[in-house]
Tab-separated table of C-alpha atoms in Angstrom:
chain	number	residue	atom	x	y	z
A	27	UNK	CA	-21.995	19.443	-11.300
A	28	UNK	CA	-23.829	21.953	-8.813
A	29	UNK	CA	-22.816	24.306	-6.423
A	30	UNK	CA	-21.860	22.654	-2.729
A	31	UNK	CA	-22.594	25.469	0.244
A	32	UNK	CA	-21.967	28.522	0.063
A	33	UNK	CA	-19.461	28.481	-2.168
A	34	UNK	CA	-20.795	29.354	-5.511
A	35	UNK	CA	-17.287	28.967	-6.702
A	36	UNK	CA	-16.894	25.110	-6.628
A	37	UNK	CA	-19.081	22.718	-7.804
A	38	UNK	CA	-19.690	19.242	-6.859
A	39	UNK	CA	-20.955	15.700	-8.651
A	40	UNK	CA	-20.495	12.322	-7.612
A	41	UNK	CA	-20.878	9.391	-9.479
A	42	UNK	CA	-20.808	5.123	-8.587
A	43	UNK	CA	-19.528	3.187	-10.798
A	44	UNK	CA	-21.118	0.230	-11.749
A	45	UNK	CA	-18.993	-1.730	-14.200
A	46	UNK	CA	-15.240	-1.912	-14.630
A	47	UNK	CA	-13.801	-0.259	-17.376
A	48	UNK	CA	-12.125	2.839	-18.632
A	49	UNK	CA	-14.380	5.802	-17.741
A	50	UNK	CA	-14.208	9.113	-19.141
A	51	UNK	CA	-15.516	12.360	-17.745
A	52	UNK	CA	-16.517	15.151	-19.599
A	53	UNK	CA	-17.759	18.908	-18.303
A	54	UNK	CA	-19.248	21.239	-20.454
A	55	UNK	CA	-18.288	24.800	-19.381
A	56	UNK	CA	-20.579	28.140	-20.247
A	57	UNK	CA	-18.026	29.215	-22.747
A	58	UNK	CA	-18.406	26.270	-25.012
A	59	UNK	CA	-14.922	24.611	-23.982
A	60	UNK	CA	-15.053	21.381	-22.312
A	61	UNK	CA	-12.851	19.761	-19.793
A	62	UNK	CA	-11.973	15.637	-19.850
A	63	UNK	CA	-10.534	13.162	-17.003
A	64	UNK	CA	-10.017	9.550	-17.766
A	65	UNK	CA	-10.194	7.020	-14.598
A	66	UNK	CA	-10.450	3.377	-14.219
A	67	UNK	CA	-12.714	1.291	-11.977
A	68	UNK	CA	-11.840	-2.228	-11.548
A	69	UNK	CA	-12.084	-4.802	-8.713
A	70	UNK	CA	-8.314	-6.764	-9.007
A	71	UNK	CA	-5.731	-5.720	-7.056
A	72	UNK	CA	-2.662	-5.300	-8.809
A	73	UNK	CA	-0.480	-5.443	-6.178
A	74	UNK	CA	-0.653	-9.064	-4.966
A	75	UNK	CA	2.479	-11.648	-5.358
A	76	UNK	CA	2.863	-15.067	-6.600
A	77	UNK	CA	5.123	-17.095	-4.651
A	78	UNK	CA	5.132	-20.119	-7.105
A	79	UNK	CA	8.981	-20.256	-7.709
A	80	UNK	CA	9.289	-18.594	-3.817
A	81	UNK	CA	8.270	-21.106	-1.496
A	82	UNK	CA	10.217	-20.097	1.044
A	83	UNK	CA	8.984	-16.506	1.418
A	84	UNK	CA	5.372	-18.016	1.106
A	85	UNK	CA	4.372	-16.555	4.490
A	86	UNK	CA	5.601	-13.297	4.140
A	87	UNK	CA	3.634	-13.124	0.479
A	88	UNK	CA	0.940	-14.559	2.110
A	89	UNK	CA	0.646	-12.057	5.014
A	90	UNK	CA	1.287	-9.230	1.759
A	91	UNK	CA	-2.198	-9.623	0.205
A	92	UNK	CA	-0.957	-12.641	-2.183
A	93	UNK	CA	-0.570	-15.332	-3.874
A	94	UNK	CA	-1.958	-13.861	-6.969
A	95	UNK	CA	0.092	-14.752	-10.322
A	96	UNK	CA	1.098	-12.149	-12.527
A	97	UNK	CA	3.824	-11.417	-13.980
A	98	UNK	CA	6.375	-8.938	-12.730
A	99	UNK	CA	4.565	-9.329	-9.082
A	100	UNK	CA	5.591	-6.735	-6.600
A	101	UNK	CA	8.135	-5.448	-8.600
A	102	UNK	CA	6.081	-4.721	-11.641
A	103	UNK	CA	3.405	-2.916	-9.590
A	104	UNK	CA	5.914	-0.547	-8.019
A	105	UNK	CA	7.525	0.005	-11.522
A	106	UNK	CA	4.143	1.393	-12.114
A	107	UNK	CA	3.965	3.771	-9.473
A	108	UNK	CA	7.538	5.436	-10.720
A	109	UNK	CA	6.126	5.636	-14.248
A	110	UNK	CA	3.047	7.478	-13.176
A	111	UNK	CA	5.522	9.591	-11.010
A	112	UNK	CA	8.066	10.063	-13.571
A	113	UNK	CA	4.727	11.870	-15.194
A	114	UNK	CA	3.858	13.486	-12.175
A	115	UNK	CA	4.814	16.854	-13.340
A	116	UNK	CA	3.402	17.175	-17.083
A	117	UNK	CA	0.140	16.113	-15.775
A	118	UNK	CA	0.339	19.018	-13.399
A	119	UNK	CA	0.097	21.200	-16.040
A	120	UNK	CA	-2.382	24.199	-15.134
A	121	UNK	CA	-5.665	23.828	-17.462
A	122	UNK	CA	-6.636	27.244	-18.650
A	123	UNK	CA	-9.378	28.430	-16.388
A	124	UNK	CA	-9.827	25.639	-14.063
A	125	UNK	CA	-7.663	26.088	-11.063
A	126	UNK	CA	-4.980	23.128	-10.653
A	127	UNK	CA	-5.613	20.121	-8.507
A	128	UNK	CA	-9.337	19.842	-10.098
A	129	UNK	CA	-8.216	16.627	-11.845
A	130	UNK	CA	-9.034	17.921	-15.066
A	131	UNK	CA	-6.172	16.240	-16.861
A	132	UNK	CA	-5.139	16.751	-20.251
A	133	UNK	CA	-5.376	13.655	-22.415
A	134	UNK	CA	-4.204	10.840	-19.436
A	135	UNK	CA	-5.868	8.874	-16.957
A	136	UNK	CA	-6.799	11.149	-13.747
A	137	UNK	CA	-4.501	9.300	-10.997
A	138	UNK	CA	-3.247	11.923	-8.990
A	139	UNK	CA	-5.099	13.360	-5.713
A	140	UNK	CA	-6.033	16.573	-8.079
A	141	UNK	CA	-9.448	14.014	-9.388
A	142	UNK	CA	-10.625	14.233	-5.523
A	143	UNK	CA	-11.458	11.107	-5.431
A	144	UNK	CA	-12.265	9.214	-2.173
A	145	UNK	CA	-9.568	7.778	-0.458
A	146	UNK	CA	-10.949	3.953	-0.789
A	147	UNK	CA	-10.565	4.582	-4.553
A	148	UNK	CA	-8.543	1.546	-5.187
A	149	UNK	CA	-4.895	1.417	-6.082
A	150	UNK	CA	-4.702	3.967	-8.459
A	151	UNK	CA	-4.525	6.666	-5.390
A	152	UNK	CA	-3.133	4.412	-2.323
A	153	UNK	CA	-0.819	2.452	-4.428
A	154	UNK	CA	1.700	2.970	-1.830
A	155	UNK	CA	-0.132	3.297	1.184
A	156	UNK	CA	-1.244	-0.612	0.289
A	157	UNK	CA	2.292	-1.046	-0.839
A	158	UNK	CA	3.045	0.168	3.065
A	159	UNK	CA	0.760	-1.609	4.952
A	160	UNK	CA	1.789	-4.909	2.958
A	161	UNK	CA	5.400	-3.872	3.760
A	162	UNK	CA	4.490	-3.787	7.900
A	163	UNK	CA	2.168	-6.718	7.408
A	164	UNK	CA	5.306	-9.240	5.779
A	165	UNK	CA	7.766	-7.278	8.407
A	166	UNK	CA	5.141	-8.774	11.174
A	167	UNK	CA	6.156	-12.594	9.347
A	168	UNK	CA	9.056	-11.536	8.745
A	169	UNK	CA	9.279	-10.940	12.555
A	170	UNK	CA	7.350	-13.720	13.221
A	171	UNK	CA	9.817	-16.611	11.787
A	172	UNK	CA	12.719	-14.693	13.408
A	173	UNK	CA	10.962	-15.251	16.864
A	174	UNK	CA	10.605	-18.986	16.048
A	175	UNK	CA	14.194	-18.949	15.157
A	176	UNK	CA	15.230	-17.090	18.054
A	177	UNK	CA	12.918	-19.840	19.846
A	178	UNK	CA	14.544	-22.754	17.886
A	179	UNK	CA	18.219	-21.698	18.285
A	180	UNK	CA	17.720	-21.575	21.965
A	181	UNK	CA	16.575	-25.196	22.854
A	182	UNK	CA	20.064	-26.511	22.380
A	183	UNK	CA	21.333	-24.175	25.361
A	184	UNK	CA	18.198	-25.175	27.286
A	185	UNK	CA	19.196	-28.852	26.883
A	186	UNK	CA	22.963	-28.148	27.634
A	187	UNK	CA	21.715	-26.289	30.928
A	188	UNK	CA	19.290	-29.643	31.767
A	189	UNK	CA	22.639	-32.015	31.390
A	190	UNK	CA	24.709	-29.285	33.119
A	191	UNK	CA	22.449	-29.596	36.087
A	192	UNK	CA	21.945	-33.547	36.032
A	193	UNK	CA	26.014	-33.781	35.767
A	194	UNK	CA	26.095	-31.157	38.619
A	195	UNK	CA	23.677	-33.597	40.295
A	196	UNK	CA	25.556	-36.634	39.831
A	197	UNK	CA	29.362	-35.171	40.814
A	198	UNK	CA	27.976	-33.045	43.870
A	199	UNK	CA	25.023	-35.171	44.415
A	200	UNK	CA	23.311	-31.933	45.366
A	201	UNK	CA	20.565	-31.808	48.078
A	202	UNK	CA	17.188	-31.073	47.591
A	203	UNK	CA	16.960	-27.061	47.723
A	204	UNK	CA	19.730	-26.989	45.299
A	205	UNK	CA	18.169	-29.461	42.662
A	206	UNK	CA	14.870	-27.340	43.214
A	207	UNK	CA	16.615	-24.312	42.534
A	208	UNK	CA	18.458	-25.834	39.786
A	209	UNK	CA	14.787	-26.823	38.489
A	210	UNK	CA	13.542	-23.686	38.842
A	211	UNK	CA	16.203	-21.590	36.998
A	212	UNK	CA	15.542	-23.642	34.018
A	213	UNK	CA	12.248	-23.261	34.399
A	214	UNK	CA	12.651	-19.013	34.184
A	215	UNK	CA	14.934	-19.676	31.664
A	216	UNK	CA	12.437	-20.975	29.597
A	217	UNK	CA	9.745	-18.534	30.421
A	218	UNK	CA	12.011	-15.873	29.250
A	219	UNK	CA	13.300	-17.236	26.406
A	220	UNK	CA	9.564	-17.808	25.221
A	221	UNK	CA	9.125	-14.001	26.249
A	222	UNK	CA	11.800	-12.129	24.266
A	223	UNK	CA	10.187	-14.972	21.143
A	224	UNK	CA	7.146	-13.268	21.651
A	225	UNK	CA	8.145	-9.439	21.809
A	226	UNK	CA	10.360	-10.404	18.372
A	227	UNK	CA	7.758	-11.690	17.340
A	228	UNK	CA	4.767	-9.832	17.636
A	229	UNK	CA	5.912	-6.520	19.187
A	230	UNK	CA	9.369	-5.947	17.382
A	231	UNK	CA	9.031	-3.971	14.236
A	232	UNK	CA	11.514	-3.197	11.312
A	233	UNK	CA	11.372	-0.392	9.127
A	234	UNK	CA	9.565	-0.739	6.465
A	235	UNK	CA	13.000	0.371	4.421
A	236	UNK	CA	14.568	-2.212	6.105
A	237	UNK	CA	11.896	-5.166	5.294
A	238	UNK	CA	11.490	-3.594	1.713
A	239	UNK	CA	15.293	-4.165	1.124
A	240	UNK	CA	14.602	-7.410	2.714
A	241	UNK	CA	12.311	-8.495	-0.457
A	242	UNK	CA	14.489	-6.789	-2.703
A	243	UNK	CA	17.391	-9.339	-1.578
A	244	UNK	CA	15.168	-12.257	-1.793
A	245	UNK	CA	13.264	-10.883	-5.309
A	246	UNK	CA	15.540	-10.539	-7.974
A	247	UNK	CA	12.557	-8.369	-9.835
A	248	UNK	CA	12.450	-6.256	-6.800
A	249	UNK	CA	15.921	-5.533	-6.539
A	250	UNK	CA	16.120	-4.354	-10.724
A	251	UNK	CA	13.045	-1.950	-9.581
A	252	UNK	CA	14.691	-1.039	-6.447
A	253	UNK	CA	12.174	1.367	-6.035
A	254	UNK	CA	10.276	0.410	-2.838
A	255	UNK	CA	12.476	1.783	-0.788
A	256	UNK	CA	12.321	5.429	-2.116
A	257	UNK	CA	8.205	4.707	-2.219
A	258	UNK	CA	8.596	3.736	1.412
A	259	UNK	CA	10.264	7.583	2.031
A	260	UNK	CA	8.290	9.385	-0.643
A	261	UNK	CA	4.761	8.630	1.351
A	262	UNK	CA	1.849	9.439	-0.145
A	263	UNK	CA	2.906	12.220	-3.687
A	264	UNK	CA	1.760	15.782	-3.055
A	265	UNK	CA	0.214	17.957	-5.854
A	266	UNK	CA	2.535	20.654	-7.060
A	267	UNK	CA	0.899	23.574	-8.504
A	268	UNK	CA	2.280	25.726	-11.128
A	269	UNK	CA	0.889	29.512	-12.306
B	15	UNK	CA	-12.320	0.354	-7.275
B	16	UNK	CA	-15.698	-0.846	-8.052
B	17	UNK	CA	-17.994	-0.162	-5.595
B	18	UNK	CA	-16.725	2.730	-4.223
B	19	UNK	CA	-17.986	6.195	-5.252
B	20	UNK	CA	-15.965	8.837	-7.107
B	21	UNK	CA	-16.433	12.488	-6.481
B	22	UNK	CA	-16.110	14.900	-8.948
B	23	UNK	CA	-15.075	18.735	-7.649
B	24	UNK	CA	-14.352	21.989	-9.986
B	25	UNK	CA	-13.607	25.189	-8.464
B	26	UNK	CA	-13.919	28.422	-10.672
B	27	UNK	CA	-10.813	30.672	-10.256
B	28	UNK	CA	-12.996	33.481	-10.615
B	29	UNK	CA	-16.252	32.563	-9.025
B	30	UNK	CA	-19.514	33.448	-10.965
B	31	UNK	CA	-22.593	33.775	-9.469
B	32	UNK	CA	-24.375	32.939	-12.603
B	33	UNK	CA	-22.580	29.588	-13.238
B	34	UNK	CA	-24.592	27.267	-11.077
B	35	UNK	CA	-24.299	23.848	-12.450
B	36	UNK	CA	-22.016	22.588	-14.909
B	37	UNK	CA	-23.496	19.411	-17.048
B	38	UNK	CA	-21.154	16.648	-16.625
B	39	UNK	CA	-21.324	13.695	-18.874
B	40	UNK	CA	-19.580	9.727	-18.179
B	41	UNK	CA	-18.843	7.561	-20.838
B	42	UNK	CA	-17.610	3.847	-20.649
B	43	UNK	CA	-15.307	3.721	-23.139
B	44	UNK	CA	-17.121	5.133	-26.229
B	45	UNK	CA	-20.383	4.925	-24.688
B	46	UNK	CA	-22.228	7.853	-22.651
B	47	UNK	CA	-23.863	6.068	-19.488
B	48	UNK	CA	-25.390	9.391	-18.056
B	49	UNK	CA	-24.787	12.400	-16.701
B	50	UNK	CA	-23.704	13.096	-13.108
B	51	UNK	CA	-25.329	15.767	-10.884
């Protein structure tokens, strides 16, 4: 590691992995002690669902990043993040010497910001922000088949107001201006009923608490996490540091 | 992730002119692959 700028008192190293695998990094200081972080490269992505025995919330775990079998799914993945919280604070421990948030960890892989790693690191650091954007990205199915419901549910009132008018037609035997306006109302009808399916649809959004307890409902694994939702307030973990 | 690069940073509480570089070595498991600079 060598000095970056002008200041002497941080130093610098980068490194590109080349191969998965458990990776461990080890600095020599001047005064013979040594300092070790653990990380892991790998290409999967944990975080993807299988929606073999869910067939009817294929869309949403499509638009989520999956299908991608493995056991536990969604639910298993965001079990993971509250263990590596739940060990948030003993890996803050302050190394003697090295100032905290270097990454420097005891004996543990180096997950926390502290390892200043980039932010395209991979799971291990955006976890949750991929757990987030896969949160807005099913709300934007979710919001998607509730437009084509919305759309759905609304043709039988369209067809009631088509044999309103032809009854109205055939009792009044209206003249020609009425039977165009008639036609026209319908008409605007329909454009706005496809108009508020297309703001639920693509404009509407949920939050993501809401769609999170959505999956929870539908996911019995989910639901015995129950953790997304406090993920979905928590954000993104900040370092504590303690002297 | 693979691909992606990872930085390294250490900052000295008590900043010494004299400590300039600090060897840092990688292992893959067991294995030393190198040293980063």
């Amino acid at each position: 590691m060598t000095a970056s700028g002008p200041d002497a008192g941080r130093l610098v190293a980068e490194f590109l992995p080349e191969r998965v695998g458990r990776y461990r990094a080890m600095a020599r200081f001047p005064d013979g002690t040594t300092q070790e972080s653990r990380f892991i490269v790998f290409t999967e992505n944990l975080e993807r669902l299988k929606w073999r025995r869910m067939w009817w919330l294929a869309p949403i775990v499509r638009a989520s990043g999956g299908p991608a079998d493995r056991t536990g799914g969604f639910g298993a993945a965001v079990a993971g993040i509250e263990q590596r919280e739940g060990r948030r604070d003993a890996e803050d421990e302050v190394v003697s010497g090295v100032e905290c948030r270097l990454g420097f960890l005891p004996d543990w892989f180096s997950l926390r910001p502290g390892l200043v790693l980039t932010t395209a690191v991979g799971t291990m650091l955006n976890e949750k922000q991929h757990i987030l954007d896969r949160l807005a990205a099913a709300d934007r199915a979710h919001q998607k088949e509730a437009g084509g419901r919305f759309l759905l549910r609304s043709v039988k009132y369209l067809c009631v107001c088509v044999l309103a008018a032809f009854v109205l037609d055939v009792v009044f035997h209206l003249r020609a201006g009425w039977r165009l306006g008639l036609l026209l109302g319908i008409i605007g009808g329909v454009v706005a009923l496809l108009g508020v399916a297309w703001y639920l649809a693509f404009v509407r959004r949920n939050r993501l608490e809401h769609i999170a307890r959505f999956l929870e409902a539908a996911l019995p694994a989910l639901a015995r996490n129950s953790s997304i939702c406090s993920n979905c307030r928590g954000r993104l973990p900040t370092p504590r540091c303690r002297r | 992730m693979l691909g992606e690069k990872v930085y390294f940073r250490l900052a000295m509480r008590q900043p010494d002119p004299k400590v300039a570089s600090v060897p840092l070595t990688l292992f893959l498991g067991d294995k030393e692959i190198g040293r980063a600079t």
